Amino acid sequence: ASHQSKSFFFLGCCRGDEMTDDHQIWNMINSVKHFSITPTIVELTCMDKDNMNTLVSNILCLSPRLTQSLSDILYHKTKGNPLFFCQLMISLNREGLLSVSLSRRRWEWDEEKIQMRKIPDNVAFFFSKMINELSEDVRTALRVMSCFGSSAKISLIETLEQALNSPLARYLDVAVSEGLLTKSDGRYHFVHDRVQEAAYDIMKSEDRCLYHFQYGLALCSTNIFDMNDDVIFTAVNQINRGGPVAVSKPSQSSTLANLNLIAGKRAMGMSDFRSAFFFFDNGINFLRKNHWKEHYDLSLQLFDGAAKCSFFIGDNESLNLLTEQILTYARTFQDKLNVMYITVSALSYASRLPESIEKGMIILSKLGQLLPESTSDADIDSCIEQT
């Protein structure tokens, strides 16, 4: 942001070949053009042969004439993909096919063996092969981290270490030395989303929900009320990615619903109503049959919170469904009062004032506040004088 020009600079990246013309990114770019904002689109393509030879020449500190034959082989195997190229260079060095000659004081390589070396057809297979060659402990640590996205805080990894009783950081540091991760700004980062995808693919698709569920419960094994918001949101999100299908004990359901209630209240306190609705809604999904009888207070709080958030985010369909449930199962008029107030407000915001006033009058009458059906000017003047 520039204080003098009062402008912002936004930078983003995406895979253009995986987006259709109606993708939301293109819609956003087209929208900002209507505000006299001209976005600059920089297309990053793969390197051609000359650029790759220049890069190899600079890396090995040799003239382009000497590196031409090597760079031709590398280009043929990587098709000019920069990420593929970097990882291949690291692999060749590790395997001794590209090394420093102390006698000649320069880099040397075995072109015949490099040419014969089998390379996967794409980057994803390449990283999968690299990960599969690591030890079981390092693969497990990468699997754990992949469940949390493209990066994870070191403090989060340390919390997981205690809960899972495994030195994850030590094994992730091995992955850093292998060039699969970087470690900076208090976080571990996958060097590329393809690496994260390869690590995530270690798990069978049918087992992924169980791993997410396990890691979420592990983070919640400490006192949740002492945890900061980020850890709570991360933990409960992991549990929700596991979902009700991952629950093995019926007694867990109310506990998991309550964790979502806690996370939802924290999100509401931050005015993040969309995230709060997500937590309340997932909490409701964890409730079992007859929950209004067996866990009445928990059910009421979850439905109340979800109704309030649906109102704030403008999801009227969900608001109607939630309201119907509360009005049907709430035991007292007081328990129905919050959602009735929300309904009146929703009608008012929808410019349905006659209905809003009618419902408001019904609520007031049930509270013992009877209002006259009509008033005269004298009645109004009397009220004004009294106030």
XYZ file of C-alpha atoms in Angstrom:
387
model
C 0.000 0.000 0.000
C 1.226 3.483 -0.797
C 0.319 6.252 1.660
C 0.916 9.046 -0.854
C -0.953 7.551 -3.808
C -3.543 5.795 -1.614
C -3.413 2.702 -3.784
C -2.953 -1.032 -3.299
C -0.872 -3.553 -5.172
C -2.355 -7.045 -5.337
C -0.346 -10.013 -6.557
C -1.770 -13.473 -7.147
C -0.994 -16.593 -9.117
C -3.015 -19.452 -10.539
C -2.823 -22.334 -12.971
C -4.304 -20.861 -16.117
C -4.536 -24.189 -17.903
C -6.855 -25.556 -15.215
C -9.410 -22.728 -15.327
C -12.336 -22.379 -17.702
C -13.440 -19.056 -19.184
C -16.198 -18.697 -16.563
C -13.835 -19.253 -13.602
C -14.297 -16.790 -10.733
C -10.736 -15.466 -11.177
C -11.509 -14.348 -14.722
C -14.853 -12.945 -13.563
C -13.059 -10.906 -10.905
C -10.506 -9.596 -13.410
C -13.273 -8.576 -15.795
C -15.164 -6.887 -12.949
C -12.281 -4.664 -11.836
C -11.894 -3.389 -15.388
C -15.238 -1.580 -14.956
C -13.593 0.550 -12.235
C -10.870 1.803 -14.589
C -8.400 -0.658 -13.097
C -6.137 -2.345 -15.610
C -4.822 -5.697 -14.389
C -1.514 -6.927 -15.753
C -1.487 -10.621 -16.583
C 1.958 -12.203 -16.748
C 1.948 -15.648 -18.316
C 4.757 -17.802 -16.970
C 5.599 -20.428 -19.540
C 8.200 -23.174 -19.477
C 11.779 -22.376 -20.473
C 12.965 -22.881 -24.007
C 16.269 -24.616 -24.822
C 18.335 -21.424 -24.907
C 17.022 -20.162 -21.564
C 17.609 -23.540 -19.954
C 21.177 -23.643 -21.227
C 21.772 -20.139 -19.877
C 20.427 -21.232 -16.496
C 22.563 -24.407 -16.423
C 25.574 -22.370 -17.442
C 25.033 -19.914 -14.584
C 24.412 -22.651 -12.010
C 27.501 -24.654 -12.934
C 29.662 -21.567 -13.612
C 30.663 -22.893 -17.026
C 30.388 -21.425 -20.490
C 27.160 -22.134 -22.412
C 29.193 -24.022 -25.017
C 30.271 -26.585 -22.394
C 26.804 -27.048 -20.892
C 24.844 -27.212 -24.146
C 24.754 -31.000 -24.410
C 23.726 -31.400 -20.749
C 21.007 -28.766 -20.983
C 19.626 -30.446 -24.132
C 19.194 -33.685 -22.167
C 17.610 -31.841 -19.238
C 15.249 -29.983 -21.541
C 14.178 -33.222 -23.193
C 13.398 -34.779 -19.802
C 11.708 -31.776 -18.116
C 10.122 -30.039 -21.134
C 11.428 -26.783 -19.661
C 9.384 -26.957 -16.441
C 11.381 -24.871 -13.912
C 10.262 -26.818 -10.841
C 10.893 -30.162 -12.526
C 14.318 -28.928 -13.658
C 15.389 -27.801 -10.157
C 14.370 -31.064 -8.527
C 16.044 -33.101 -11.260
C 19.321 -31.201 -10.776
C 19.181 -31.937 -7.037
C 18.500 -35.630 -7.723
C 21.362 -35.906 -10.216
C 23.746 -34.365 -7.709
C 22.552 -36.663 -4.928
C 23.016 -39.720 -7.158
C 26.524 -38.683 -8.164
C 25.631 -38.126 -11.811
C 26.403 -34.408 -11.453
C 29.273 -33.593 -9.102
C 32.259 -31.354 -8.519
C 35.663 -32.606 -9.636
C 38.273 -31.413 -7.161
C 41.115 -32.223 -9.567
C 39.603 -30.261 -12.473
C 37.935 -27.653 -10.193
C 34.685 -27.699 -12.116
C 31.405 -29.551 -12.373
C 31.332 -32.862 -14.234
C 28.511 -35.154 -15.305
C 27.894 -38.483 -16.959
C 25.757 -37.695 -19.984
C 25.206 -41.332 -20.933
C 23.863 -42.277 -17.486
C 21.760 -39.107 -17.251
C 20.325 -39.896 -20.675
C 19.526 -43.453 -19.558
C 17.994 -42.329 -16.251
C 14.246 -42.951 -16.232
C 12.178 -39.874 -15.432
C 8.399 -39.857 -14.754
C 6.282 -38.222 -17.431
C 5.057 -35.403 -15.197
C 5.938 -33.440 -12.087
C 3.377 -35.171 -9.866
C 4.818 -38.628 -10.559
C 8.312 -37.247 -10.091
C 7.551 -35.972 -6.592
C 5.661 -39.136 -5.706
C 8.767 -41.118 -6.605
C 10.963 -38.819 -4.499
C 8.650 -39.138 -1.480
C 8.400 -42.922 -1.818
C 12.187 -43.156 -1.637
C 12.220 -41.478 1.794
C 12.025 -43.342 5.093
C 8.647 -44.328 6.521
C 8.977 -41.761 9.333
C 9.637 -38.886 6.916
C 6.738 -39.966 4.678
C 4.458 -40.054 7.721
C 5.515 -36.549 8.748
C 4.850 -35.259 5.223
C 1.471 -36.982 5.237
C 0.561 -35.261 8.501
C 1.633 -31.848 7.238
C -0.167 -32.285 3.903
C -3.475 -32.488 5.780
C -3.021 -28.870 6.886
C -2.483 -27.358 3.445
C 0.512 -25.783 1.741
C 2.169 -24.722 4.998
C 1.975 -25.257 8.741
C 3.202 -23.269 11.706
C 6.123 -24.801 13.569
C 4.172 -24.254 16.811
C 1.336 -26.356 15.365
C 3.774 -29.135 14.477
C 5.167 -29.013 18.017
C 1.666 -29.370 19.461
C 1.047 -32.349 17.194
C 4.360 -33.864 18.273
C 3.197 -33.981 21.868
C -0.250 -35.309 21.001
C 0.975 -37.973 18.537
C 4.158 -38.751 20.499
C 6.273 -38.460 17.354
C 9.245 -36.146 16.554
C 7.588 -34.713 13.444
C 9.852 -31.654 13.235
C 12.966 -33.829 13.008
C 11.525 -35.747 10.068
C 10.246 -32.593 8.379
C 13.758 -31.149 8.619
C 14.920 -34.153 6.598
C 12.326 -33.229 3.971
C 13.726 -29.682 4.019
C 17.205 -31.042 3.284
C 15.730 -33.075 0.421
C 14.306 -29.926 -1.150
C 10.644 -30.838 -0.619
C 10.004 -28.246 2.095
C 11.328 -24.862 3.117
C 11.470 -23.545 6.658
C 11.003 -19.811 7.158
C 8.970 -17.254 9.099
C 8.100 -19.810 11.757
C 6.478 -22.173 9.275
C 7.180 -25.228 7.174
C 6.214 -24.689 3.525
C 5.856 -27.181 0.703
C 8.046 -25.907 -2.128
C 5.128 -26.348 -4.526
C 1.506 -27.397 -4.343
C 2.400 -30.427 -6.480
C 4.610 -31.632 -3.624
C 1.764 -31.179 -1.148
C -0.541 -33.105 -3.469
C 1.993 -35.930 -3.782
C 2.341 -36.109 0.011
C -1.443 -36.054 0.434
C -1.765 -38.882 -2.098
C 0.225 -41.136 0.250
C -3.109 -41.722 1.960
C -5.798 -43.819 0.335
C -8.806 -41.668 -0.513
C -11.071 -43.709 1.766
C -8.683 -43.219 4.720
C -8.212 -39.457 4.442
C -11.218 -38.535 6.541
C -9.880 -40.754 9.343
C -6.484 -39.047 9.307
C -8.048 -35.555 9.360
C -10.270 -36.684 12.218
C -7.320 -38.150 14.131
C -5.184 -35.013 13.820
C -8.073 -32.768 14.829
C -8.716 -34.827 17.966
C -4.985 -34.833 18.715
C -4.902 -31.033 18.676
C -7.944 -30.951 20.977
C -6.378 -33.364 23.471
C -5.146 -30.389 25.513
C -7.498 -27.993 27.310
C -9.360 -26.335 24.444
C -10.243 -23.299 26.559
C -6.517 -22.522 26.881
C -5.923 -22.768 23.114
C -5.718 -19.683 20.909
C -8.279 -19.118 18.168
C -6.023 -20.271 15.312
C -5.374 -23.661 16.909
C -9.054 -24.158 17.780
C -10.171 -23.317 14.241
C -7.483 -25.562 12.750
C -8.346 -28.463 15.064
C -12.096 -28.276 14.555
C -11.694 -27.847 10.789
C -9.689 -31.072 10.730
C -12.414 -32.858 12.704
C -15.051 -31.544 10.305
C -13.064 -32.736 7.300
C -13.302 -36.166 8.863
C -17.019 -35.699 9.364
C -19.604 -37.896 11.099
C -18.480 -40.963 9.102
C -15.197 -40.930 11.042
C -16.929 -41.164 14.437
C -16.368 -44.629 15.914
C -18.070 -44.125 19.288
C -21.615 -42.698 19.576
C -20.569 -40.934 22.788
C -18.122 -38.821 20.762
C -20.858 -37.116 18.780
C -21.951 -34.651 21.467
C -18.307 -33.839 22.289
C -17.558 -33.035 18.646
C -20.744 -30.993 18.335
C -19.681 -29.035 21.430
C -16.219 -28.376 19.937
C -17.945 -26.861 16.904
C -20.105 -24.784 19.239
C -16.982 -23.397 20.935
C -15.322 -22.657 17.572
C -18.511 -21.065 16.257
C -18.779 -18.755 19.253
C -15.125 -17.754 18.842
C -15.716 -16.958 15.161
C -18.844 -14.948 16.007
C -16.820 -12.961 18.517
C -14.562 -11.999 15.598
C -17.622 -11.103 13.447
C -16.669 -13.884 11.033
C -20.254 -15.039 10.617
C -19.638 -17.222 7.568
C -17.019 -19.304 9.382
C -19.208 -19.356 12.482
C -22.133 -20.695 10.436
C -19.839 -23.394 9.031
C -18.904 -24.512 12.567
C -22.488 -24.435 13.890
C -23.730 -26.313 10.832
C -21.072 -29.007 11.240
C -21.882 -29.233 14.923
C -25.511 -29.936 14.010
C -24.356 -32.645 11.594
C -22.529 -34.421 14.424
C -25.695 -34.594 16.549
C -27.394 -37.970 16.631
C -31.064 -38.923 16.531
C -33.175 -37.693 19.467
C -30.605 -34.967 20.143
C -33.368 -32.535 21.159
C -34.248 -34.916 23.992
C -30.777 -36.119 24.978
C -28.764 -32.912 24.402
C -31.342 -30.166 24.489
C -29.144 -27.226 25.601
C -26.391 -28.109 23.114
C -28.911 -28.483 20.284
C -30.601 -25.178 21.101
C -27.296 -23.283 21.171
C -26.125 -24.757 17.867
C -29.415 -24.063 16.072
C -29.662 -20.589 17.618
C -26.112 -19.716 16.566
C -26.591 -21.096 13.058
C -29.851 -19.156 12.655
C -28.240 -15.909 13.722
C -25.291 -16.412 11.360
C -27.534 -17.380 8.448
C -29.353 -14.080 8.974
C -26.093 -12.096 8.896
C -24.794 -13.830 5.756
C -28.148 -13.570 3.970
C -28.882 -17.301 3.750
C -32.656 -17.098 4.088
C -33.253 -20.721 3.104
C -31.133 -21.993 5.971
C -32.684 -19.431 8.311
C -36.179 -20.742 7.544
C -35.181 -24.367 8.092
C -33.369 -23.621 11.361
C -36.211 -21.445 12.621
C -38.724 -24.193 11.925
C -36.659 -26.671 13.948
C -36.333 -24.347 16.941
C -40.010 -23.375 16.957
C -40.923 -27.074 16.788
C -38.620 -28.446 19.475
C -37.880 -25.558 21.861
C -39.454 -26.265 25.241
C -40.273 -22.736 26.363
C -41.299 -19.459 24.824
C -38.080 -17.896 26.144
C -36.046 -20.469 24.193
C -37.905 -19.464 21.018
C -37.508 -15.743 21.585
C -34.073 -15.294 19.927
C -35.047 -16.915 16.667
C -38.388 -15.079 16.646
C -36.534 -11.784 16.966
C -34.228 -12.814 14.093
C -37.278 -13.671 11.959
C -38.804 -10.238 12.591
C -35.485 -8.587 11.662
C -35.178 -10.678 8.501
C -38.649 -9.666 7.372
C -37.833 -6.045 8.031
C -34.594 -6.199 6.021
C -36.513 -7.876 3.194
C -38.859 -4.840 3.097
C -41.773 -6.979 4.280
C -42.691 -4.460 6.956
C -46.385 -5.386 7.458
C -45.417 -9.014 8.204
C -42.544 -7.884 10.400
C -44.824 -5.595 12.430
C -47.489 -8.294 12.749
C -45.029 -10.872 14.086
C -43.483 -8.250 16.369
C -46.912 -7.451 17.836
C -47.588 -11.156 18.478
C -44.273 -11.508 20.326
C -44.924 -8.421 22.438
C -48.404 -9.632 23.331
C -46.989 -12.954 24.533
C -44.526 -10.976 26.650
C -47.458 -9.097 28.216
C -46.848 -5.894 26.311
C -50.254 -5.086 24.766
C -50.244 -2.281 22.216
C -53.367 -0.451 21.008
C -54.487 -1.311 17.496
C -54.892 2.398 16.689
C -53.745 5.688 18.241
C -54.859 9.303 18.086
C -52.732 12.427 17.990
C -53.630 13.033 21.621
C -52.279 9.579 22.576
C -49.034 10.327 20.773
C -48.697 13.745 22.465
C -49.319 12.130 25.856
C -46.592 9.535 25.276
C -44.172 12.244 24.226
C -44.890 14.243 27.376
C -44.339 11.177 29.547
C -40.935 10.539 28.002
